Amino acid sequence: MAQSAAWPEIGVVVCTRGDRPEMIEEAIAGITGQDYPGRVTTMIVFDGSEPDAAMASDDPRRPVRLTTNTRTRGLPGARNSGVLALGDAVEWVAFCDDDDTWLSTKLTAQVQAVREHPDATFCTCGSQIVHADWTRHIRLEKPRVPFADLLDGRQPAMHPSGFMARRDALTGDAIGLFSEVIPKGYGEDYEMLLRAARSAPIVHVPEPHLRVRMHAQSHFAGRWDVIAEALLWLLERYPEIRRSRRGFARLAGQVAFTRVAVARRGEALRWALRAFLTDPREVRSYGVAVVALFRLNPAWVVRTMEARGLGAP
C-alpha cells in the first residue's frame, strides 16, 4: 500500500436520508471549500429517499456526485455504497455526516499526517463539539492510536466525520467495509475503529478540523433497546473488551443506562453492579443507581449531562 507521491485523489462519502437539507448544504460547502491541492470527489448517498439533482456539480476539481444506497438500509450500507461507487481512482476515502461541517484545513492536515507513516491505513482528527450554549474542542494528544487503547473505550475525539481510510483497505482484507450486521447500525463507527486499529495503529491529528453539531435530530435519540442490542453485540464480537477492565466497565455502564431508561430497573442495577465491580471508577454505575433508586427521568439526565459538555451517558 504505497503512498502516492503527489496529492492523492480523495473521495468523500456523505450519507443522507434527505431530511436535513440545510445541514447537508453546509456539509457539502465545507468539503468543496477545502484548501487541499488535489482533487476531491463528493459522493452523496441517499438512503431511502430520492436523490436531489440540484446538489450535483461537475466542477473538475470538486465534483459532487449522487447515488442511492444499494446495500442494507441504514448508515453502514449507505457508507459502503458510497465507497464502492467512488471507483478505483480514489486513493483515500473520507466520511462526513450530513449534519457536520469540515474546516477548510481538514484534508490537507490528514494527508500530511499519513505521509509520515507509510503503513497508515486509517486517520482521524480532532473536532469541535457545537452545542446551542457552548463549543468544546474534543482533543486526543496521541499521533497514533493502537488497538489496545480502543479496547479501553470509544475515544470521543475520533468522530466518524473525521474518518479517512485507504480505499483499498476498505474494499480489501486489511480493514473491510462497515459492518452491516451490527444491530440497526448503532456503534458502527466504534466497530470500524476497532477493525482499523487491528490493521495498523490509527493516525490521529489532534487539532480540530471539523465541527460536530449536538442537536436533537440524532437518528438514535431515545432508541434505548436498539442501543442496548448493539452494545451487547459488540461485547460478543470483541471478547477482548472483557479483558480491559476500563473498556468492559464502560460498556456495562452504558447497557445499564439503556435498561434504566426503559424502566427495567432490576436489569439496570445488575449491569451497574457489573460495571462497578469491574472498575469502580466507571461513573455510569453510580448514575444508573441514582436514576433507578430515585426514579429520575433518564431523558432529563441525558439533557443535563449534554448541557454540561459531558456527553451522553
mmCIF file of C-alpha atoms in Angstrom:
data_model
loop_
_atom_site.group_PDB
_atom_site.id
_atom_site.type_symbol
_atom_site.label_atom_id
_atom_site.label_comp_id
_atom_site.label_asym_id
_atom_site.label_seq_id
_atom_site.Cartn_x
_atom_site.Cartn_y
_atom_site.Cartn_z
ATOM 1 C CA MET A 1 0.000 0.000 0.000
ATOM 2 C CA ALA A 2 2.481 2.609 -1.163
ATOM 3 C CA GLN A 3 1.563 6.233 -0.609
ATOM 4 C CA SER A 4 1.056 8.430 -3.663
ATOM 5 C CA ALA A 5 3.872 10.990 -4.128
ATOM 6 C CA ALA A 6 1.516 13.652 -5.483
ATOM 7 C CA TRP A 7 -1.579 14.835 -3.671
ATOM 8 C CA PRO A 8 -3.834 11.755 -3.960
ATOM 9 C CA GLU A 9 -7.392 11.919 -5.180
ATOM 10 C CA ILE A 10 -9.810 11.775 -2.263
ATOM 11 C CA GLY A 11 -13.411 10.681 -2.273
ATOM 12 C CA VAL A 12 -15.818 11.875 0.420
ATOM 13 C CA VAL A 13 -18.907 9.877 1.324
ATOM 14 C CA VAL A 14 -21.861 11.807 2.739
ATOM 15 C CA CYS A 15 -24.936 9.761 3.618
ATOM 16 C CA THR A 16 -28.340 11.347 3.999
ATOM 17 C CA ARG A 17 -31.997 10.481 4.381
ATOM 18 C CA GLY A 18 -32.885 13.765 2.752
ATOM 19 C CA ASP A 19 -34.439 15.123 5.945
ATOM 20 C CA ARG A 20 -31.760 17.718 6.839
ATOM 21 C CA PRO A 21 -31.415 19.815 3.646
ATOM 22 C CA GLU A 22 -29.969 22.949 5.235
ATOM 23 C CA MET A 23 -27.390 20.961 7.197
ATOM 24 C CA ILE A 24 -26.241 18.904 4.222
ATOM 25 C CA GLU A 25 -25.746 22.078 2.188
ATOM 26 C CA GLU A 26 -23.327 23.267 4.867
ATOM 27 C CA ALA A 27 -21.613 19.879 4.890
ATOM 28 C CA ILE A 28 -21.090 19.977 1.122
ATOM 29 C CA ALA A 29 -19.797 23.559 1.280
ATOM 30 C CA GLY A 30 -17.233 22.508 3.883
ATOM 31 C CA ILE A 31 -15.989 19.710 1.622
ATOM 32 C CA THR A 32 -15.834 21.668 -1.625
ATOM 33 C CA GLY A 33 -14.177 24.564 0.218
ATOM 34 C CA GLN A 34 -11.145 22.515 1.298
ATOM 35 C CA ASP A 35 -7.725 24.082 0.776
ATOM 36 C CA TYR A 36 -6.466 20.644 -0.314
ATOM 37 C CA PRO A 37 -4.439 20.898 -3.581
ATOM 38 C CA GLY A 38 -5.674 17.594 -5.016
ATOM 39 C CA ARG A 39 -8.991 16.506 -6.499
ATOM 40 C CA VAL A 40 -11.837 15.858 -4.079
ATOM 41 C CA THR A 41 -14.932 13.988 -5.255
ATOM 42 C CA THR A 42 -18.014 14.111 -3.034
ATOM 43 C CA MET A 43 -20.380 11.158 -3.241
ATOM 44 C CA ILE A 44 -23.777 11.869 -1.668
ATOM 45 C CA VAL A 45 -25.609 8.649 -0.853
ATOM 46 C CA PHE A 46 -29.386 8.918 -0.463
ATOM 47 C CA ASP A 47 -30.659 6.256 1.918
ATOM 48 C CA GLY A 48 -34.349 5.608 1.406
ATOM 49 C CA SER A 49 -35.019 8.858 -0.438
ATOM 50 C CA GLU A 50 -34.735 10.138 -3.986
ATOM 51 C CA PRO A 51 -31.529 11.979 -4.957
ATOM 52 C CA ASP A 52 -31.797 15.752 -5.174
ATOM 53 C CA ALA A 53 -30.298 16.568 -8.583
ATOM 54 C CA ALA A 54 -29.696 20.185 -7.519
ATOM 55 C CA MET A 55 -26.859 19.010 -5.256
ATOM 56 C CA ALA A 56 -24.754 17.585 -8.115
ATOM 57 C CA SER A 57 -21.822 19.502 -9.581
ATOM 58 C CA ASP A 58 -19.410 18.823 -12.453
ATOM 59 C CA ASP A 59 -16.651 21.071 -11.089
ATOM 60 C CA PRO A 60 -13.435 19.348 -12.331
ATOM 61 C CA ARG A 61 -11.605 19.798 -9.001
ATOM 62 C CA ARG A 62 -14.551 19.411 -6.648
ATOM 63 C CA PRO A 63 -17.196 17.283 -8.389
ATOM 64 C CA VAL A 64 -20.291 16.289 -6.445
ATOM 65 C CA ARG A 65 -21.974 13.053 -7.496
ATOM 66 C CA LEU A 66 -25.190 11.401 -6.346
ATOM 67 C CA THR A 67 -26.107 7.780 -5.765
ATOM 68 C CA THR A 68 -28.508 5.671 -3.720
ATOM 69 C CA ASN A 69 -27.908 3.039 -1.082
ATOM 70 C CA THR A 70 -27.850 -0.252 -2.984
ATOM 71 C CA ARG A 71 -26.982 -2.339 0.072
ATOM 72 C CA THR A 72 -28.511 -2.863 3.521
ATOM 73 C CA ARG A 73 -30.792 0.005 4.559
ATOM 74 C CA GLY A 74 -29.100 2.220 7.134
ATOM 75 C CA LEU A 75 -25.865 4.120 7.657
ATOM 76 C CA PRO A 76 -23.341 1.247 7.280
ATOM 77 C CA GLY A 77 -24.864 0.082 3.988
ATOM 78 C CA ALA A 78 -25.121 3.651 2.716
ATOM 79 C CA ARG A 79 -21.476 4.341 3.543
ATOM 80 C CA ASN A 80 -20.414 1.132 1.827
ATOM 81 C CA SER A 81 -22.468 2.032 -1.259
ATOM 82 C CA GLY A 82 -20.616 5.333 -1.396
ATOM 83 C CA VAL A 83 -17.178 3.732 -1.014
ATOM 84 C CA LEU A 84 -17.858 1.301 -3.855
ATOM 85 C CA ALA A 85 -19.412 3.949 -6.120
ATOM 86 C CA LEU A 86 -16.312 6.166 -5.926
ATOM 87 C CA GLY A 87 -14.210 3.801 -8.034
ATOM 88 C CA ASP A 88 -10.556 2.735 -8.001
ATOM 89 C CA ALA A 89 -9.103 6.134 -8.981
ATOM 90 C CA VAL A 90 -9.747 7.328 -5.434
ATOM 91 C CA GLU A 91 -6.849 6.520 -3.105
ATOM 92 C CA TRP A 92 -8.343 7.707 0.189
ATOM 93 C CA VAL A 93 -11.965 7.860 1.304
ATOM 94 C CA ALA A 94 -13.164 10.327 3.922
ATOM 95 C CA PHE A 95 -16.564 10.479 5.584
ATOM 96 C CA CYS A 96 -18.740 13.358 6.728
ATOM 97 C CA ASP A 97 -22.137 13.113 8.421
ATOM 98 C CA ASP A 98 -24.806 15.252 6.785
ATOM 99 C CA ASP A 99 -25.180 17.407 9.918
ATOM 100 C CA ASP A 100 -21.467 18.158 10.446
ATOM 101 C CA THR A 101 -19.088 20.626 8.800
ATOM 102 C CA TRP A 102 -15.396 20.369 7.943
ATOM 103 C CA LEU A 103 -12.975 23.226 8.446
ATOM 104 C CA SER A 104 -11.073 24.078 5.250
ATOM 105 C CA THR A 105 -7.811 22.587 6.593
ATOM 106 C CA LYS A 106 -9.026 19.052 7.290
ATOM 107 C CA LEU A 107 -7.917 17.011 4.295
ATOM 108 C CA THR A 108 -4.549 18.723 3.917
ATOM 109 C CA ALA A 109 -3.736 18.114 7.585
ATOM 110 C CA GLN A 110 -4.727 14.455 7.413
ATOM 111 C CA VAL A 111 -2.873 13.667 4.189
ATOM 112 C CA GLN A 112 0.268 15.317 5.587
ATOM 113 C CA ALA A 113 -0.114 13.201 8.731
ATOM 114 C CA VAL A 114 -0.481 9.842 6.949
ATOM 115 C CA ARG A 115 2.527 10.620 4.742
ATOM 116 C CA GLU A 116 4.653 10.415 7.876
ATOM 117 C CA HIS A 117 3.523 6.799 8.405
ATOM 118 C CA PRO A 118 3.903 4.588 5.297
ATOM 119 C CA ASP A 119 1.913 1.765 6.933
ATOM 120 C CA ALA A 120 -1.078 4.006 7.680
ATOM 121 C CA THR A 121 -4.495 2.779 6.546
ATOM 122 C CA PHE A 122 -6.761 4.959 8.681
ATOM 123 C CA CYS A 123 -6.696 8.513 10.031
ATOM 124 C CA THR A 124 -8.852 10.652 12.324
ATOM 125 C CA CYS A 125 -8.690 14.232 13.609
ATOM 126 C CA GLY A 126 -9.833 16.442 16.470
ATOM 127 C CA SER A 127 -13.212 18.132 16.442
ATOM 128 C CA GLN A 128 -15.229 20.963 17.896
ATOM 129 C CA ILE A 129 -18.491 19.874 19.507
ATOM 130 C CA VAL A 130 -21.041 22.641 18.929
ATOM 131 C CA HIS A 131 -23.974 22.880 21.346
ATOM 132 C CA ALA A 132 -26.585 25.619 21.447
ATOM 133 C CA ASP A 133 -24.909 27.060 24.559
ATOM 134 C CA TRP A 134 -21.231 26.155 24.151
ATOM 135 C CA THR A 135 -18.462 24.906 21.861
ATOM 136 C CA ARG A 136 -15.849 22.470 23.094
ATOM 137 C CA HIS A 137 -12.716 21.026 21.492
ATOM 138 C CA ILE A 138 -12.517 17.251 21.877
ATOM 139 C CA ARG A 139 -8.781 16.598 21.949
ATOM 140 C CA LEU A 140 -6.673 13.447 21.983
ATOM 141 C CA GLU A 141 -2.941 14.029 22.345
ATOM 142 C CA LYS A 142 -1.776 10.934 20.510
ATOM 143 C CA PRO A 143 -0.355 10.874 16.976
ATOM 144 C CA ARG A 144 -1.154 7.134 16.721
ATOM 145 C CA VAL A 145 -3.869 5.161 18.477
ATOM 146 C CA PRO A 146 -3.307 1.393 18.895
ATOM 147 C CA PHE A 147 -5.910 -1.350 19.194
ATOM 148 C CA ALA A 148 -5.403 -1.667 22.970
ATOM 149 C CA ASP A 149 -6.421 1.966 23.515
ATOM 150 C CA LEU A 150 -9.716 1.389 21.718
ATOM 151 C CA LEU A 151 -10.454 -1.705 23.808
ATOM 152 C CA ASP A 152 -10.395 0.676 26.781
ATOM 153 C CA GLY A 153 -13.232 2.620 25.216
ATOM 154 C CA ARG A 154 -14.542 4.663 22.341
ATOM 155 C CA GLN A 155 -12.382 7.777 22.010
ATOM 156 C CA PRO A 156 -14.758 10.794 21.735
ATOM 157 C CA ALA A 157 -12.114 12.724 19.786
ATOM 158 C CA MET A 158 -12.272 10.183 16.944
ATOM 159 C CA HIS A 159 -15.571 11.229 15.409
ATOM 160 C CA PRO A 160 -16.761 9.482 12.203
ATOM 161 C CA SER A 161 -16.885 12.813 10.348
ATOM 162 C CA GLY A 162 -13.114 12.812 10.835
ATOM 163 C CA PHE A 163 -12.567 9.303 9.427
ATOM 164 C CA MET A 164 -10.272 8.927 6.411
ATOM 165 C CA ALA A 165 -9.169 5.494 5.166
ATOM 166 C CA ARG A 166 -7.333 3.974 2.245
ATOM 167 C CA ARG A 167 -9.989 2.793 -0.187
ATOM 168 C CA ASP A 168 -8.162 -0.458 -0.978
ATOM 169 C CA ALA A 169 -8.047 -1.227 2.753
ATOM 170 C CA LEU A 170 -11.814 -0.763 2.993
ATOM 171 C CA THR A 171 -12.596 -2.848 -0.090
ATOM 172 C CA GLY A 172 -9.976 -5.499 0.715
ATOM 173 C CA ASP A 173 -9.000 -7.655 3.665
ATOM 174 C CA ALA A 174 -6.874 -5.116 5.552
ATOM 175 C CA ILE A 175 -9.919 -3.457 7.164
ATOM 176 C CA GLY A 176 -13.088 -4.224 5.230
ATOM 177 C CA LEU A 177 -16.292 -2.266 4.745
ATOM 178 C CA PHE A 178 -18.534 -1.003 7.542
ATOM 179 C CA SER A 179 -20.406 -3.771 9.346
ATOM 180 C CA GLU A 180 -23.938 -4.193 8.007
ATOM 181 C CA VAL A 181 -24.845 -6.803 10.620
ATOM 182 C CA ILE A 182 -24.378 -4.682 13.738
ATOM 183 C CA PRO A 183 -27.923 -4.157 15.114
ATOM 184 C CA LYS A 184 -29.544 -1.182 13.343
ATOM 185 C CA GLY A 185 -26.080 0.168 12.556
ATOM 186 C CA TYR A 186 -25.603 1.648 16.032
ATOM 187 C CA GLY A 187 -21.944 1.914 17.087
ATOM 188 C CA GLU A 188 -20.683 1.061 13.590
ATOM 189 C CA ASP A 189 -18.101 3.837 13.908
ATOM 190 C CA TYR A 190 -16.551 2.318 17.052
ATOM 191 C CA GLU A 191 -16.568 -1.145 15.476
ATOM 192 C CA MET A 192 -14.807 0.268 12.398
ATOM 193 C CA LEU A 193 -12.153 1.882 14.600
ATOM 194 C CA LEU A 194 -11.516 -1.457 16.314
ATOM 195 C CA ARG A 195 -11.027 -3.212 12.971
ATOM 196 C CA ALA A 196 -8.902 -0.423 11.557
ATOM 197 C CA ALA A 197 -6.613 -0.398 14.596
ATOM 198 C CA ARG A 198 -6.120 -4.142 14.222
ATOM 199 C CA SER A 199 -4.705 -3.464 10.749
ATOM 200 C CA ALA A 200 -2.324 -0.715 11.918
ATOM 201 C CA PRO A 201 -2.328 1.966 14.631
ATOM 202 C CA ILE A 202 -4.680 4.777 13.625
ATOM 203 C CA VAL A 203 -3.026 8.068 12.719
ATOM 204 C CA HIS A 204 -4.628 10.928 14.622
ATOM 205 C CA VAL A 205 -4.371 14.688 14.067
ATOM 206 C CA PRO A 206 -5.039 16.301 17.487
ATOM 207 C CA GLU A 207 -6.041 19.738 16.185
ATOM 208 C CA PRO A 208 -9.749 20.338 15.461
ATOM 209 C CA HIS A 209 -10.582 20.255 11.765
ATOM 210 C CA LEU A 210 -14.343 19.743 11.885
ATOM 211 C CA ARG A 211 -17.434 20.970 13.699
ATOM 212 C CA VAL A 212 -19.871 18.402 15.076
ATOM 213 C CA ARG A 213 -23.399 19.531 15.867
ATOM 214 C CA MET A 214 -25.001 18.315 19.064
ATOM 215 C CA HIS A 215 -28.740 18.544 18.498
ATOM 216 C CA ALA A 216 -31.996 16.675 18.990
ATOM 217 C CA GLN A 217 -32.160 15.300 15.444
ATOM 218 C CA SER A 218 -29.918 12.292 16.085
ATOM 219 C CA HIS A 219 -31.455 9.237 14.424
ATOM 220 C CA PHE A 220 -30.753 7.196 17.587
ATOM 221 C CA ALA A 221 -32.109 9.640 20.158
ATOM 222 C CA GLY A 222 -34.153 7.711 22.716
ATOM 223 C CA ARG A 223 -33.893 4.341 20.944
ATOM 224 C CA TRP A 224 -32.645 2.606 24.077
ATOM 225 C CA ASP A 225 -33.456 -1.004 23.124
ATOM 226 C CA VAL A 226 -31.608 -0.631 19.809
ATOM 227 C CA ILE A 227 -28.589 0.823 21.588
ATOM 228 C CA ALA A 228 -28.587 -1.991 24.162
ATOM 229 C CA GLU A 229 -28.752 -4.663 21.461
ATOM 230 C CA ALA A 230 -25.806 -3.119 19.596
ATOM 231 C CA LEU A 231 -23.685 -2.794 22.748
ATOM 232 C CA LEU A 232 -24.247 -6.460 23.595
ATOM 233 C CA TRP A 233 -23.356 -7.368 20.003
ATOM 234 C CA LEU A 234 -20.034 -5.515 20.370
ATOM 235 C CA LEU A 235 -19.242 -7.395 23.579
ATOM 236 C CA GLU A 236 -19.874 -10.699 21.815
ATOM 237 C CA ARG A 237 -17.999 -9.756 18.638
ATOM 238 C CA TYR A 238 -14.968 -8.393 20.513
ATOM 239 C CA PRO A 239 -14.359 -10.610 23.561
ATOM 240 C CA GLU A 240 -11.063 -8.758 24.037
ATOM 241 C CA ILE A 241 -13.080 -5.901 25.539
ATOM 242 C CA ARG A 242 -13.815 -8.085 28.571
ATOM 243 C CA ARG A 243 -10.070 -8.271 29.236
ATOM 244 C CA SER A 244 -9.978 -4.498 29.540
ATOM 245 C CA ARG A 245 -11.377 -3.548 32.935
ATOM 246 C CA ARG A 246 -11.969 0.018 31.833
ATOM 247 C CA GLY A 247 -13.494 -0.974 28.490
ATOM 248 C CA PHE A 248 -15.866 -3.599 29.856
ATOM 249 C CA ALA A 249 -16.970 -1.363 32.740
ATOM 250 C CA ARG A 250 -17.732 1.415 30.272
ATOM 251 C CA LEU A 251 -19.903 -0.771 28.029
ATOM 252 C CA ALA A 252 -21.588 -2.418 31.026
ATOM 253 C CA GLY A 253 -22.393 1.048 32.369
ATOM 254 C CA GLN A 254 -23.880 2.057 29.026
ATOM 255 C CA VAL A 255 -26.011 -1.081 28.895
ATOM 256 C CA ALA A 256 -27.166 -0.327 32.453
ATOM 257 C CA PHE A 257 -28.294 3.148 31.404
ATOM 258 C CA THR A 258 -30.257 1.810 28.425
ATOM 259 C CA ARG A 259 -32.086 -0.566 30.785
ATOM 260 C CA VAL A 260 -32.948 2.054 33.373
ATOM 261 C CA ALA A 261 -34.133 4.337 30.560
ATOM 262 C CA VAL A 262 -36.906 1.854 29.729
ATOM 263 C CA ALA A 263 -37.772 1.266 33.400
ATOM 264 C CA ARG A 264 -36.091 -2.149 33.599
ATOM 265 C CA ARG A 265 -34.565 -1.199 36.925
ATOM 266 C CA GLY A 266 -33.573 -4.655 38.142
ATOM 267 C CA GLU A 267 -31.642 -5.403 34.974
ATOM 268 C CA ALA A 268 -30.148 -1.922 35.066
ATOM 269 C CA LEU A 269 -28.867 -2.384 38.609
ATOM 270 C CA ARG A 270 -27.335 -5.764 37.739
ATOM 271 C CA TRP A 271 -25.402 -4.237 34.842
ATOM 272 C CA ALA A 272 -24.433 -1.258 37.004
ATOM 273 C CA LEU A 273 -23.070 -3.666 39.624
ATOM 274 C CA ARG A 274 -21.015 -5.454 36.937
ATOM 275 C CA ALA A 275 -19.586 -2.122 35.876
ATOM 276 C CA PHE A 276 -18.789 -1.130 39.471
ATOM 277 C CA LEU A 277 -17.148 -4.446 40.350
ATOM 278 C CA THR A 278 -15.056 -4.369 37.184
ATOM 279 C CA ASP A 279 -13.904 -0.781 37.632
ATOM 280 C CA PRO A 280 -15.224 1.408 40.486
ATOM 281 C CA ARG A 281 -14.170 4.486 38.506
ATOM 282 C CA GLU A 282 -16.988 3.919 35.985
ATOM 283 C CA VAL A 283 -19.304 6.808 36.864
ATOM 284 C CA ARG A 284 -22.282 5.368 34.948
ATOM 285 C CA SER A 285 -22.675 2.678 37.617
ATOM 286 C CA TYR A 286 -23.330 5.376 40.221
ATOM 287 C CA GLY A 287 -25.538 7.399 37.908
ATOM 288 C CA VAL A 288 -27.703 4.426 36.999
ATOM 289 C CA ALA A 289 -28.125 3.527 40.671
ATOM 290 C CA VAL A 290 -29.295 7.072 41.444
ATOM 291 C CA VAL A 291 -31.708 7.114 38.477
ATOM 292 C CA ALA A 292 -33.116 3.688 39.382
ATOM 293 C CA LEU A 293 -33.454 4.237 43.114
ATOM 294 C CA PHE A 294 -34.821 7.793 42.942
ATOM 295 C CA ARG A 295 -36.789 7.174 39.731
ATOM 296 C CA LEU A 296 -35.337 10.168 37.920
ATOM 297 C CA ASN A 297 -36.287 10.871 34.325
ATOM 298 C CA PRO A 298 -33.455 9.426 32.138
ATOM 299 C CA ALA A 299 -34.143 11.988 29.406
ATOM 300 C CA TRP A 300 -33.535 14.762 31.929
ATOM 301 C CA VAL A 301 -30.231 13.124 32.937
ATOM 302 C CA VAL A 302 -29.116 12.993 29.298
ATOM 303 C CA ARG A 303 -30.017 16.657 28.706
ATOM 304 C CA THR A 304 -28.249 17.716 31.914
ATOM 305 C CA MET A 305 -25.044 15.882 31.025
ATOM 306 C CA GLU A 306 -25.006 17.207 27.464
ATOM 307 C CA ALA A 307 -25.670 20.754 28.659
ATOM 308 C CA ARG A 308 -22.534 20.484 30.795
ATOM 309 C CA GLY A 309 -20.477 19.175 27.909
ATOM 310 C CA LEU A 310 -20.156 15.703 29.432
ATOM 311 C CA GLY A 311 -21.677 13.783 26.516
ATOM 312 C CA ALA A 312 -24.447 11.221 26.674
ATOM 313 C CA PRO A 313 -24.354 8.567 29.425
#
